Each structure stands twice: as C-alpha cells, then as structure tokens.
Coordinates of C-alpha atoms in Angstrom, one line a residue:
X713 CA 39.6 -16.2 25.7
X714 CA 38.0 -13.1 27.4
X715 CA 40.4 -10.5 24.9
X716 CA 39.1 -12.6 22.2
X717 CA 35.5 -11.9 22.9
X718 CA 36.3 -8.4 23.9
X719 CA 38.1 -8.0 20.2
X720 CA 34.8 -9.5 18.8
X721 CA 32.3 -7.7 20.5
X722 CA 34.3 -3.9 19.7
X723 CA 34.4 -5.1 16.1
X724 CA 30.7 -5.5 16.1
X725 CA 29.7 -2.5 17.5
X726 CA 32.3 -0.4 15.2
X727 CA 30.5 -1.9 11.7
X728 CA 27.3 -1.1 13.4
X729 CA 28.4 2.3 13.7
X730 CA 29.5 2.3 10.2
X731 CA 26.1 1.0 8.7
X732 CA 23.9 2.8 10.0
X733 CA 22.7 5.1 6.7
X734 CA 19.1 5.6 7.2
X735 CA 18.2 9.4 6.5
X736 CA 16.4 9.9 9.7
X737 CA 16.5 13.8 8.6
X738 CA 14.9 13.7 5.6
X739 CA 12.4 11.3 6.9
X740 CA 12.3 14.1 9.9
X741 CA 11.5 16.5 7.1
X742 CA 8.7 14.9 5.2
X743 CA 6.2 14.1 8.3
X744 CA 7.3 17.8 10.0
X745 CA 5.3 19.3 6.4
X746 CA 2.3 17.1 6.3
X747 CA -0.3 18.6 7.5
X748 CA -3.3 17.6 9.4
X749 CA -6.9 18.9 8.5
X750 CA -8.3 21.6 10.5
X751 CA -12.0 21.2 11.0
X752 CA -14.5 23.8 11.8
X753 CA -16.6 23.5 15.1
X754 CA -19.8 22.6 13.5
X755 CA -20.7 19.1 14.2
X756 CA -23.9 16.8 13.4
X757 CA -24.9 13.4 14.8
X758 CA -26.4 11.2 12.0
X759 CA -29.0 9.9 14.6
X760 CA -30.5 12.9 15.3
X761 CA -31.3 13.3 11.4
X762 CA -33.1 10.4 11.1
X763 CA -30.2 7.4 10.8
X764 CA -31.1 3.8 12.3
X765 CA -28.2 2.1 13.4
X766 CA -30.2 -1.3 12.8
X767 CA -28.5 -2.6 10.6
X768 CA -31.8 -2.8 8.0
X769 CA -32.8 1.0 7.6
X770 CA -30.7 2.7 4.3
X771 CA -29.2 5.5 5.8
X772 CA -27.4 6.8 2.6
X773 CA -30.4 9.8 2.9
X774 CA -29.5 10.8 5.8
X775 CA -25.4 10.8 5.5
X776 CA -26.1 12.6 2.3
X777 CA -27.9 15.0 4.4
X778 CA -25.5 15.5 7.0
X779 CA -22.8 15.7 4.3
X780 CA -24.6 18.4 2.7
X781 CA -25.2 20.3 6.0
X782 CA -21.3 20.4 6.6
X783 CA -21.1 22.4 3.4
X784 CA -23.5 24.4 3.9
X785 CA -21.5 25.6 6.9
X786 CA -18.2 25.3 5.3
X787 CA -17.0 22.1 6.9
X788 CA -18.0 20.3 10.5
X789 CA -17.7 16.8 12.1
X790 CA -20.2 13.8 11.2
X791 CA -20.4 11.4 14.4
X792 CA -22.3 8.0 13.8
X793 CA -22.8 6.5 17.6
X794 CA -23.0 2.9 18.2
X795 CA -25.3 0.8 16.4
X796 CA -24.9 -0.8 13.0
X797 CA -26.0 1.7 9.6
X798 CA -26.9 0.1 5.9
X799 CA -25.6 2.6 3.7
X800 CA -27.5 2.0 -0.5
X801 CA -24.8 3.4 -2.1
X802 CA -21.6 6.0 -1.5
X803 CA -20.6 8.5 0.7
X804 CA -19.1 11.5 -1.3
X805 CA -16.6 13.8 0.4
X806 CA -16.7 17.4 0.6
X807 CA -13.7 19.8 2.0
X808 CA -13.0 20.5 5.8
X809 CA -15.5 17.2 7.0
X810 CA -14.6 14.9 9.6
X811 CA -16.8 11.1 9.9
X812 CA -16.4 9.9 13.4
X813 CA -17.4 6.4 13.3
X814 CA -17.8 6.0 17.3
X815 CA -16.3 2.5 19.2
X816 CA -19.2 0.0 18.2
X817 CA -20.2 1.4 15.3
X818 CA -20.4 -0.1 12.1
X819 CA -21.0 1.4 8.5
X820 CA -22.1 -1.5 6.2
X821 CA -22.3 -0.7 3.0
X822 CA -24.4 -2.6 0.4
X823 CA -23.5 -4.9 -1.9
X824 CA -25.7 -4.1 -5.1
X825 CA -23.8 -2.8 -7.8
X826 CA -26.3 -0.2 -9.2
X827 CA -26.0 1.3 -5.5
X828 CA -22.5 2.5 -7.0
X829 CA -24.0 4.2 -10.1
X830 CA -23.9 6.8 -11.6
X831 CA -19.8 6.4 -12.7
X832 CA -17.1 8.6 -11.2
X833 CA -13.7 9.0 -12.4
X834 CA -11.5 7.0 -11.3
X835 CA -8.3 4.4 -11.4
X836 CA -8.8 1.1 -11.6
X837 CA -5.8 -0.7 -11.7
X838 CA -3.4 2.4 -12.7
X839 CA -5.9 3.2 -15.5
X840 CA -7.7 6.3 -15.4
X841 CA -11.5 5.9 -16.0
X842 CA -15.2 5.9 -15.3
X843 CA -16.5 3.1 -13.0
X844 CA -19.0 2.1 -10.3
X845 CA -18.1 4.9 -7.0
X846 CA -15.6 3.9 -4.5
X847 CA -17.7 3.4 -1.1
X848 CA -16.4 6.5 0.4
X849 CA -14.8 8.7 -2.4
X850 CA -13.2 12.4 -2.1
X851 CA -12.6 14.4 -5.1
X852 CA -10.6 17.2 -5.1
X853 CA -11.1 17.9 -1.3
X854 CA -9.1 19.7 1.1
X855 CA -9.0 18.7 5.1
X856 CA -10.5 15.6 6.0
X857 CA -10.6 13.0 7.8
X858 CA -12.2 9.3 8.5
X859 CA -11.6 8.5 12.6
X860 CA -13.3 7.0 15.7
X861 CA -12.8 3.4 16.8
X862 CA -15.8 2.0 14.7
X863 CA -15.8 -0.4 11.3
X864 CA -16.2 0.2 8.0
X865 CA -17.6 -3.3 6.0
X866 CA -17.7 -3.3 2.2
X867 CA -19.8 -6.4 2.2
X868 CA -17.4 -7.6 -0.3
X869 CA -17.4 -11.7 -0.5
X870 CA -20.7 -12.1 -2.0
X871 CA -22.0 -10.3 -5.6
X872 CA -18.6 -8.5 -5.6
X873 CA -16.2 -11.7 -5.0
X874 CA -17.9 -13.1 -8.2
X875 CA -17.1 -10.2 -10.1
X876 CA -13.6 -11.3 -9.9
X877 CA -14.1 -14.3 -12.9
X878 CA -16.2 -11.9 -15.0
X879 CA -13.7 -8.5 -15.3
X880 CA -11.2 -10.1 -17.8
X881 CA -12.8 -8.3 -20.6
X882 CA -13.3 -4.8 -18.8
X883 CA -9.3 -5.1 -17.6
X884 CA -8.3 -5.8 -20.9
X885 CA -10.3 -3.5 -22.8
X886 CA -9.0 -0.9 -19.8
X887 CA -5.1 -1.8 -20.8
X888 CA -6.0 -1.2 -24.4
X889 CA -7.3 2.2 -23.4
X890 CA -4.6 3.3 -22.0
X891 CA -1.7 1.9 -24.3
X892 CA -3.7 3.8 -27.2
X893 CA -4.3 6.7 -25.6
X894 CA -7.9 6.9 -25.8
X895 CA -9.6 10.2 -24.5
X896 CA -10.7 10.0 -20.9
X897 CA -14.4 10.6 -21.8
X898 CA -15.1 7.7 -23.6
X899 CA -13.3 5.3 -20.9
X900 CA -16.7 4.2 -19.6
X901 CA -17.0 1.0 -17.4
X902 CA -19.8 0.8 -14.8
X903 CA -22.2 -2.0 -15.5
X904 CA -21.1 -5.0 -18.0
X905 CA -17.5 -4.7 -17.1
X906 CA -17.4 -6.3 -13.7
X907 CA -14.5 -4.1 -12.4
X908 CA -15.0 -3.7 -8.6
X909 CA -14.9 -0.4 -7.1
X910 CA -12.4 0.5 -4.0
X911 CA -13.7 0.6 -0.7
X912 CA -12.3 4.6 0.2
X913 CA -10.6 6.9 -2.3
X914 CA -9.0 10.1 -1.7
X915 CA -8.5 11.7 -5.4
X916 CA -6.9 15.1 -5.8
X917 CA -6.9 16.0 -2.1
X918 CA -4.7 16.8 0.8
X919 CA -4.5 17.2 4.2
X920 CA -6.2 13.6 5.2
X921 CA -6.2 11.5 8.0
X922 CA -7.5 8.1 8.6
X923 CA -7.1 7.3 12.2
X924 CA -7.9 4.3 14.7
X925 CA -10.6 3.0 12.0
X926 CA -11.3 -1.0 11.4
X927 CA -12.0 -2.1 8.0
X928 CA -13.3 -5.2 6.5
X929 CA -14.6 -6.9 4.0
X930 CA -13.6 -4.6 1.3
X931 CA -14.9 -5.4 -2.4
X932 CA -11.0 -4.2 -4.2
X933 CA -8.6 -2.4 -2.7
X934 CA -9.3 -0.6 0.5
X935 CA -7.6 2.6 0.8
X936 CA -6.4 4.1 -2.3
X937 CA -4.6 7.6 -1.8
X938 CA -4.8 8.4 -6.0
X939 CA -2.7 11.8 -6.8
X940 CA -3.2 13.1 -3.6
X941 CA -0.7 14.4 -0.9
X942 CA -0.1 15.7 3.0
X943 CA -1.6 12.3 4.2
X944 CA -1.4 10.9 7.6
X945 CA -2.5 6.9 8.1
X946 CA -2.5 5.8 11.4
X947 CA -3.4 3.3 13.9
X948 CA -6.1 1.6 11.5
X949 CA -6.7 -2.2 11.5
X950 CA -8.0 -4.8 8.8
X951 CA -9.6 -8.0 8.5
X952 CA -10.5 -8.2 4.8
X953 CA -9.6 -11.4 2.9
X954 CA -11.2 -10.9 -0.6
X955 CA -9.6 -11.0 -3.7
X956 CA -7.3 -8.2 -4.6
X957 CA -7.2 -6.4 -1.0
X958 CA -4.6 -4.6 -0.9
X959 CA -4.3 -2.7 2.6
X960 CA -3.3 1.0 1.3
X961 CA -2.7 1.9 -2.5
X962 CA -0.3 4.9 -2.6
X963 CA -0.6 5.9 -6.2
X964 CA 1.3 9.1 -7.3
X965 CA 0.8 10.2 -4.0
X966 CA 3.6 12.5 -2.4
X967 CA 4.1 13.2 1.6
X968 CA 2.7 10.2 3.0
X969 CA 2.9 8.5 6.8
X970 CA 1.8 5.5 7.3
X971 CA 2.3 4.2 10.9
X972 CA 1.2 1.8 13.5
X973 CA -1.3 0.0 10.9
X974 CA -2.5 -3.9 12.1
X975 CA -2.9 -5.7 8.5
X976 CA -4.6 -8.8 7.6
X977 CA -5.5 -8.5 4.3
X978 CA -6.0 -11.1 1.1
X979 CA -3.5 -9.2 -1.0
X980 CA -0.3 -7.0 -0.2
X981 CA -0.3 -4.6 3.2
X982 CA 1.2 -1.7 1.6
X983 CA 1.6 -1.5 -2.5
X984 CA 3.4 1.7 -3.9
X985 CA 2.0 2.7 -7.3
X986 CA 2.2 5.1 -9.7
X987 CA 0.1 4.8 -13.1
X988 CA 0.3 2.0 -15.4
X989 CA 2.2 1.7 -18.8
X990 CA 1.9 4.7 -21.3
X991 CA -0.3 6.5 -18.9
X992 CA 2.3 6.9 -16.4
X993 CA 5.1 7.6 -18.4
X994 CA 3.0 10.7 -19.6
X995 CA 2.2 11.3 -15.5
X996 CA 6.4 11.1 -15.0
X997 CA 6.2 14.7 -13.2
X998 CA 3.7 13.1 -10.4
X999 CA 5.4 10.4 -9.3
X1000 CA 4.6 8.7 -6.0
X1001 CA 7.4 10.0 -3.5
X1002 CA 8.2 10.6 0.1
X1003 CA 6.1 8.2 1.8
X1004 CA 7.2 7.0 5.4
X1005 CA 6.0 3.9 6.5
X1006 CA 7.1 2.6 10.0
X1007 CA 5.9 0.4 13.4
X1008 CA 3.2 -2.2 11.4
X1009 CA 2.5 -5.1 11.6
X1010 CA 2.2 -7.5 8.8
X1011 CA -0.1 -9.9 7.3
X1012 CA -1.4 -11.1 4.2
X1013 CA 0.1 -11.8 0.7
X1014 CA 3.1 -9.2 1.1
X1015 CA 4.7 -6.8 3.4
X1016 CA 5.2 -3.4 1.3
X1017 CA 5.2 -3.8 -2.2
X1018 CA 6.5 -1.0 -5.2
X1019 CA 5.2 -1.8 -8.0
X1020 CA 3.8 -3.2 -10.3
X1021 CA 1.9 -0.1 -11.7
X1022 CA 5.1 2.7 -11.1
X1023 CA 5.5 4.4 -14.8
X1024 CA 5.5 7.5 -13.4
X1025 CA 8.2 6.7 -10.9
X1026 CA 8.7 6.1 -7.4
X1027 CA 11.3 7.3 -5.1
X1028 CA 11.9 8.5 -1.6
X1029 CA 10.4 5.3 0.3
X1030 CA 11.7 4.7 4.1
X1031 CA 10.3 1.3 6.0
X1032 CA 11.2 1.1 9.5
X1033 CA 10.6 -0.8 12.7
X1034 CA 8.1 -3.5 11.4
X1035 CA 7.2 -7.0 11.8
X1036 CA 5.0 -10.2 10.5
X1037 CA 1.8 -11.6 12.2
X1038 CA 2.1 -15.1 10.7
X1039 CA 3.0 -15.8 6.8
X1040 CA 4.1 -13.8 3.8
X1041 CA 5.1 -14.2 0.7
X1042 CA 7.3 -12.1 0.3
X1043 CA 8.6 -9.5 2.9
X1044 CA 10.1 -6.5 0.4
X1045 CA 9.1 -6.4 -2.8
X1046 CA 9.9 -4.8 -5.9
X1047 CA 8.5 -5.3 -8.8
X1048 CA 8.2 -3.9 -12.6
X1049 CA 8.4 -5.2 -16.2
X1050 CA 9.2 -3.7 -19.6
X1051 CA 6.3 -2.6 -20.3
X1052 CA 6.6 -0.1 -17.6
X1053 CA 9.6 2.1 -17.9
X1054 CA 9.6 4.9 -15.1
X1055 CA 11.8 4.0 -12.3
X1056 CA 12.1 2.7 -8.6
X1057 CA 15.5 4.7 -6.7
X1058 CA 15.7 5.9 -3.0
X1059 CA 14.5 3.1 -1.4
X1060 CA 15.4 2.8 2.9
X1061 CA 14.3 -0.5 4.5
X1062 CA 15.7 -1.6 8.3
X1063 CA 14.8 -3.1 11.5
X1064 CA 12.2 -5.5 10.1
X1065 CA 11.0 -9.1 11.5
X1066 CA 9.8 -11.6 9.3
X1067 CA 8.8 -14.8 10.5
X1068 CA 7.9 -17.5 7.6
X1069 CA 8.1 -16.5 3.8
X1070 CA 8.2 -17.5 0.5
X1071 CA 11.1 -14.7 -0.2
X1072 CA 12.7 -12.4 2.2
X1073 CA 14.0 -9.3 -0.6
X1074 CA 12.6 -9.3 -3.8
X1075 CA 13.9 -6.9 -6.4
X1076 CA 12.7 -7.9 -9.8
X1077 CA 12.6 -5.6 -12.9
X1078 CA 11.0 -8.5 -14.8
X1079 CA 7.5 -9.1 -13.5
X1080 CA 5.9 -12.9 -14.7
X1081 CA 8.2 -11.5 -17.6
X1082 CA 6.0 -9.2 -19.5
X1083 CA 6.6 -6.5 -21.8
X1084 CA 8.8 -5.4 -24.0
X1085 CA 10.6 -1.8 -25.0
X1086 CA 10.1 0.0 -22.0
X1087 CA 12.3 -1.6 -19.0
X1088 CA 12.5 0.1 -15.7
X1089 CA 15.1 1.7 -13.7
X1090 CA 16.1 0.1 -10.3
X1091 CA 18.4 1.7 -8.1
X1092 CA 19.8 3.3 -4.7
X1093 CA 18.2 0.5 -2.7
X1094 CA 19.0 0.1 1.2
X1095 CA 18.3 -3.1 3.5
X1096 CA 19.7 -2.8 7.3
X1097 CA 18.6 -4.5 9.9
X1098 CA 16.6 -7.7 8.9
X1099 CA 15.9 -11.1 10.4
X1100 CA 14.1 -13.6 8.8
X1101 CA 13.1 -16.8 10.8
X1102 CA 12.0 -19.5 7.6
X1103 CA 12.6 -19.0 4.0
X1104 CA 10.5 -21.6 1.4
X1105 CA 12.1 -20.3 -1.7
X1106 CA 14.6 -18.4 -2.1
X1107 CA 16.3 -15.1 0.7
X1108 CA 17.2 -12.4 -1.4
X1109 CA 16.6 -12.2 -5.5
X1110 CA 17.7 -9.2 -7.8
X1111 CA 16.8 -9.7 -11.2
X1112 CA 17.2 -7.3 -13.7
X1113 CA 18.1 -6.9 -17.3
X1114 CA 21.5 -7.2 -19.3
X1115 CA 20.5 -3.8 -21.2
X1116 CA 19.5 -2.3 -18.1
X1117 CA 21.0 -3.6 -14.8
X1118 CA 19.3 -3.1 -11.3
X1119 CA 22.0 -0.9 -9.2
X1120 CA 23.3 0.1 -6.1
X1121 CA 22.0 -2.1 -3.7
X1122 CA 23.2 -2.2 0.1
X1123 CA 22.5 -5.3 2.3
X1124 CA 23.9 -5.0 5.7
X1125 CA 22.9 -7.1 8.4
X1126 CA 20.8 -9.5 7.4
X1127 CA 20.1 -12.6 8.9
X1128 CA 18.0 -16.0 7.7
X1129 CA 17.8 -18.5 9.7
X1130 CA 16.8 -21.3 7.4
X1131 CA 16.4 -20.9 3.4
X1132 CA 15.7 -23.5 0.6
X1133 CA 17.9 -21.0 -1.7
X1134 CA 20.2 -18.4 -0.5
X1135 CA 20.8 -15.4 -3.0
X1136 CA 19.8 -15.2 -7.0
X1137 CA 21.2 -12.3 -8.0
X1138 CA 21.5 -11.6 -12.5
X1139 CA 21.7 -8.9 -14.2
X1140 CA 23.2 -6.5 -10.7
X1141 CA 25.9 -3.8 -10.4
X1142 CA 27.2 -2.3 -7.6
X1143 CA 25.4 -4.8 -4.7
X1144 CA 27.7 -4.2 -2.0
X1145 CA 27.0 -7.5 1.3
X1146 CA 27.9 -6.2 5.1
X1147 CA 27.2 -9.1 7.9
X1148 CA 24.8 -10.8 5.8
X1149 CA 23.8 -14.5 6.9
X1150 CA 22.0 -16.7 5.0
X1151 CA 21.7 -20.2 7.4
X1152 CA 23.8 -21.0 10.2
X1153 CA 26.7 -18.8 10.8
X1154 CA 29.9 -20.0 10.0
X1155 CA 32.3 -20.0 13.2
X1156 CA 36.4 -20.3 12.9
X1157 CA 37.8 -22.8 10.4
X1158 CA 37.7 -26.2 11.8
X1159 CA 41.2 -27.8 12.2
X1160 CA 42.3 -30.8 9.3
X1161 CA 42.3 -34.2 10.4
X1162 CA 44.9 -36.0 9.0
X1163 CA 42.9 -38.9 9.5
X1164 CA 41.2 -38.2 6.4
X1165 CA 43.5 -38.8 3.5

C-alpha cells in the first residue's frame, strides 16, 4: 500500500509539471513597459483655496481652480484632507496631475443631472457619443493619477437609479446610430435620453494609476479605461450596488494591470470590451489587448467578464491568483453574439477560488441569442488551476456555432465539488480535459457482487 501511494503521488506531481502553460514571460513583459506617471513637484491643498470639507459647501470652484493651477505650472499634485467635499458637477483632467484624496476624505459628487452638462464625448455602452460628463473625466491626458486612501461617492441610487427605466429610447436610438454609421457630431444625448454618465473616465490617455482609492455609489459603470493604454489599477476597493456597476471597463484599452482590487459591485468586477457592433469592427486595429489581472477578490454579478461589446477584438488576457467574497454568477465569462464579429483568442486563467455560482466557465459565442451575420471568433482559451465549492446551474459551458466553432480550449485541473449540470459543450473543436472533476471523485472500480444477478 505505501508503493501504491508513492506511484500516485509521483504521477501527480509529473502532470503538474506538464500543465503548467501560463506565459509568465510575456505577462513579465507587459507590466515591465507600463509606465507610471511622473508628476512635477508642484502641489496644492484644496483647503487652502477655499474648499469646505462639510459636506454642504460646492466645491467644484475651487477643484476647478486648483485644476487649473496645475496647468498653469505644467502639472502638480491636488491633496483633499479629511473632511467630506460636495462637488456641483465634474472634475476634468489635465496632463501630469495627481488628486490625493487623503484617509477620511470623501468626494461626493452631486446627483443633478444638469451638473453634468454641457456633453462630452464619450461611450456609452460601446457607442461613441455625446452625453452628460463622467464624474471625473480625462481626455487625451498624459501622467495621472487618482490615489490616497479616501472615497469617491457618485450619489448614484437616487435621480440616477431612476434613470435606469427611462433610457430604453436613448440606448436604442444609440444602437441605431452606430449600426448606420451616423457622423459622430450629430450623436447628441445629454438631457431627454436618460443615459447615465460613468463615475471616472480615462479617454485617450496613458500613463495612469488609480491606487488605494474607495468607491461607491457609482451612477453606471465606475472605472472605464476607453482607448487608453500604460495603465496601472491597484489596491482600490468598492461598495457600489446600483444598476449596471461594473467595477473596471477595459475598453480598447492595451497594457493594463489590474491587481489586488476588493470588488463588491451590482454588476460584473472586471468586463473586457472593445466597441460595439459596426463601430468596432471599423475600430479592429485598437483592440483591447494585454491586460493582466491577478490577486482580487471577487464579488458581485461576475468575476471577469469579455464581452459583450468586443468587435474590435480582444486578446492577450492573463487572470491569476483570485478568489470569491460570497456569490457569483458566473466565475469566467465569455461572451458575444452575431452581431458582433471581432474575436476573443489568447485567453490564460489559473489558480482561481470560487465559492458558490450559478456557472463556473462560461464561454458562449451566442449571447441571449442575438444577431445575425456577424458571429465571433473564440479561440486559444486556457483554464488551470480552478476549484469551485457549489455550482446551481451548470460547471463548464462552451457554446458556439456550427458555421463557426469556439476552438482550442484547455481545462486542466479543475475541480467542482457539487454541480446541478456538469459540462454543455456544442458547437467545440479541439477542447482538450486534464484532471478535470466535476462532483465526487471517482476512486478504483468497485469489485462485482455476484450477489446481484
């Protein structure tokens, strides 16, 4: 009996040598050229202008002040001590500026839509366009960064959770936009059209960090990183429960590391996008690629999400060394439709924890089954490494089409506890199954009893 478990235990530890295929170079390689903003000495503290942390006075003036001051001396560093400030409206970005939001501080942003006015260009939904200002919005900046130990509150369950019944004409007058091709300057939303504004936007910039912040209450998505690259997210934390808020919004963004984040969110943690429908395919050279995402913990609707809005493509995605806080839908999840075309390839996922979900792996080219003419490539997907206490629905799902299959997938080492369903798997070449158990583990053959016939 002891060369028996001897035998075993070398097996093991040989197919563990075998599997291990996660491209700890090139994921080496990607956060060794992202680039942290450099900051020039100059520094301001918003009290000192005039601010009142008290939670009443609108101190938009006065960060529009200090904002301005930092470009007048080519860049500096905005501290907000303790106390709580109103903000009436945005904060706009400009290059080489760092916010400090100090430990017990607490930038609450109002909730009045025509605070957000006049439009800016943005995305809403993987549809360029003009709409109310993201709370704190970048355009075209270069080195900067959101830190300090303080909150950020959108003020986002009141006026702007009731916006949420109203936008169904604005969305769909958005899609039409954008499957027609309809210039940019006449996409103009803003008041009427009930789309919600995200609570921070980086758009055409680089060299970013967002570091040890808190953010709640947000009134749409929370962070959205929209064509912009060189991007370090790190040690952030969420409580914000709204509809539709999504943690961190990736959209044809490139060199990205997202580490050590605490989600609790009402939508997914982390959802990949890049561009919706015929926008994206005419964005295919900026798709969202080389993002790192690794130590978080989970909590919300899903884990990390890539799709649905990924026309342009996405590729070059490496999850590591994360766990759940509590339940999940889904864990993994991929996910486009033919409407989209574009693809989803290079995809590394291992050492991940799941406690309690719906679905464990969820690769789906066939999204609540819309569209038509434009299906999407799925391929050169990896899973290692997963364990998965409680499964409601179903463990692992790969669903694509008979015209265009989802291929080369790699499952080794995965282990569910306790599933209702085990694998659905249509429409799939090339899956390849390495120590993958779904349930109890099945032990030696037991011996027949002749008792029984």
């Amino acid at each position: 009996m002891k060369y028996c478990f001897l035998f075993f235990l070398l097996i093991t530890l040989n197919i563990s040598a075998q599997t291990i295929d996660f491209p700890t170079s090139k994921v080496d390689s990607i956060v060794g050229r992202i680039k942290l903003p450099v900051i020039p000495l100059y520094q301001i503290n918003v009290v000192r202008l005039g601010a009142k942390g008290d939670s009443l006075s609108d101190s938009k003036p006065v960060f529009d002040k200090a904002m301005a001051l930092c470009k007048k001396n080519k860049g500096g560093t905005i501290i907000v001590p303790k106390g709580v400030y109103k903000l009436n409206g945005p904060i706009h970005f400009v290059s080489n500026v760092k916010l400090v939001i100090e430990k017990d501080a607490k930038i609450k942003f109002s909730d009045n839509p025509d605070h957000y006015l006049p439009m800016v260009l943005t995305s809403w939904e993987g549809t360029m366009l003009y709409n109310y200002s993201p709370f704190i919005y970048a355009y075209g900046c270069t080195d900067i960064a959101i830190t300090g130990e303080g909150t950020i509150d959108g003020e986002g369950g009141n006026i702007w959770r009731s916006f949420k019944e109203k936008e169904g004409v604005g969305k769909n007058l958005s899609r039409e936009m954008n499957h027609n091709n309809v210039p940019l300057k006449d996409r103009k939303f803003g008041k009427g059209y009930f789309l919600r504004p995200q609570m921070i936007q980086f758009f055409n910039c680089e060299n970013i960090l967002v570091e040890k912040i808190r953010i709640e209450n947000s009134p749409f998505w929370c962070l959205h990183l929209l064509k912009s690259e060189s991007i370090t997210i790190r040690d952030v934390s969420y409580k914000s429960l709204n509809h539709n808020n999504d943690g961190i919004d990736p959209e044809y963004a490139k060199d990205v590391l997202i580490e050590r984040i605490t989600f609790n969110n009402g939508d997914d943690n982390i959802a990949i996008k890049a561009g919706r429908d015929y926008e994206g395919r005419a964005n295919s050279a900026t798709p969202s690629e080389n993002i790192v995402i690794r130590n978080c913990n989970f909590k919300g609707l899903h884990g990390v999400v890539l799709g649905s809005e990924m026309s342009a493509g996405i590729k070059n995605v490496y999850v590591e060394n994360c766990k759940t806080v509590g339940y999940l839908k889904r864990g993994i999840y991929l996910k486009t439709n033919a409407d989209r075309g574009g693809y989803i390839k290079n995809v590394f996922v291992r050492n991940i924890q799941l406690d309690e979900v719906e679905d464990c792996l969820y690769i789906t080219a066939n999204y609540h089954g819309e569209g038509s003419g434009y299906p999407s490539e799925i391929s050169d997907v990896s899973f290692s490494n997963i364990i998965c206490n409680k499964v409601s629905g179903t463990g692992i799902v790969i669903q694509g089409f008979p015209e265009k299959k989802v291929r080369n997938i790699s499952l080794d080492n995965i282990e569910i506890k306790s599933a209702k369903n085990a694998i659905s798997n249509t429409n799939a070449e090339n899956v390849t199954m390495n120590e993958v158990f779904i349930g109890e583990k099945a032990t030696v053959p037991t011996a027949v009893s002749l008792g029984r016939f």
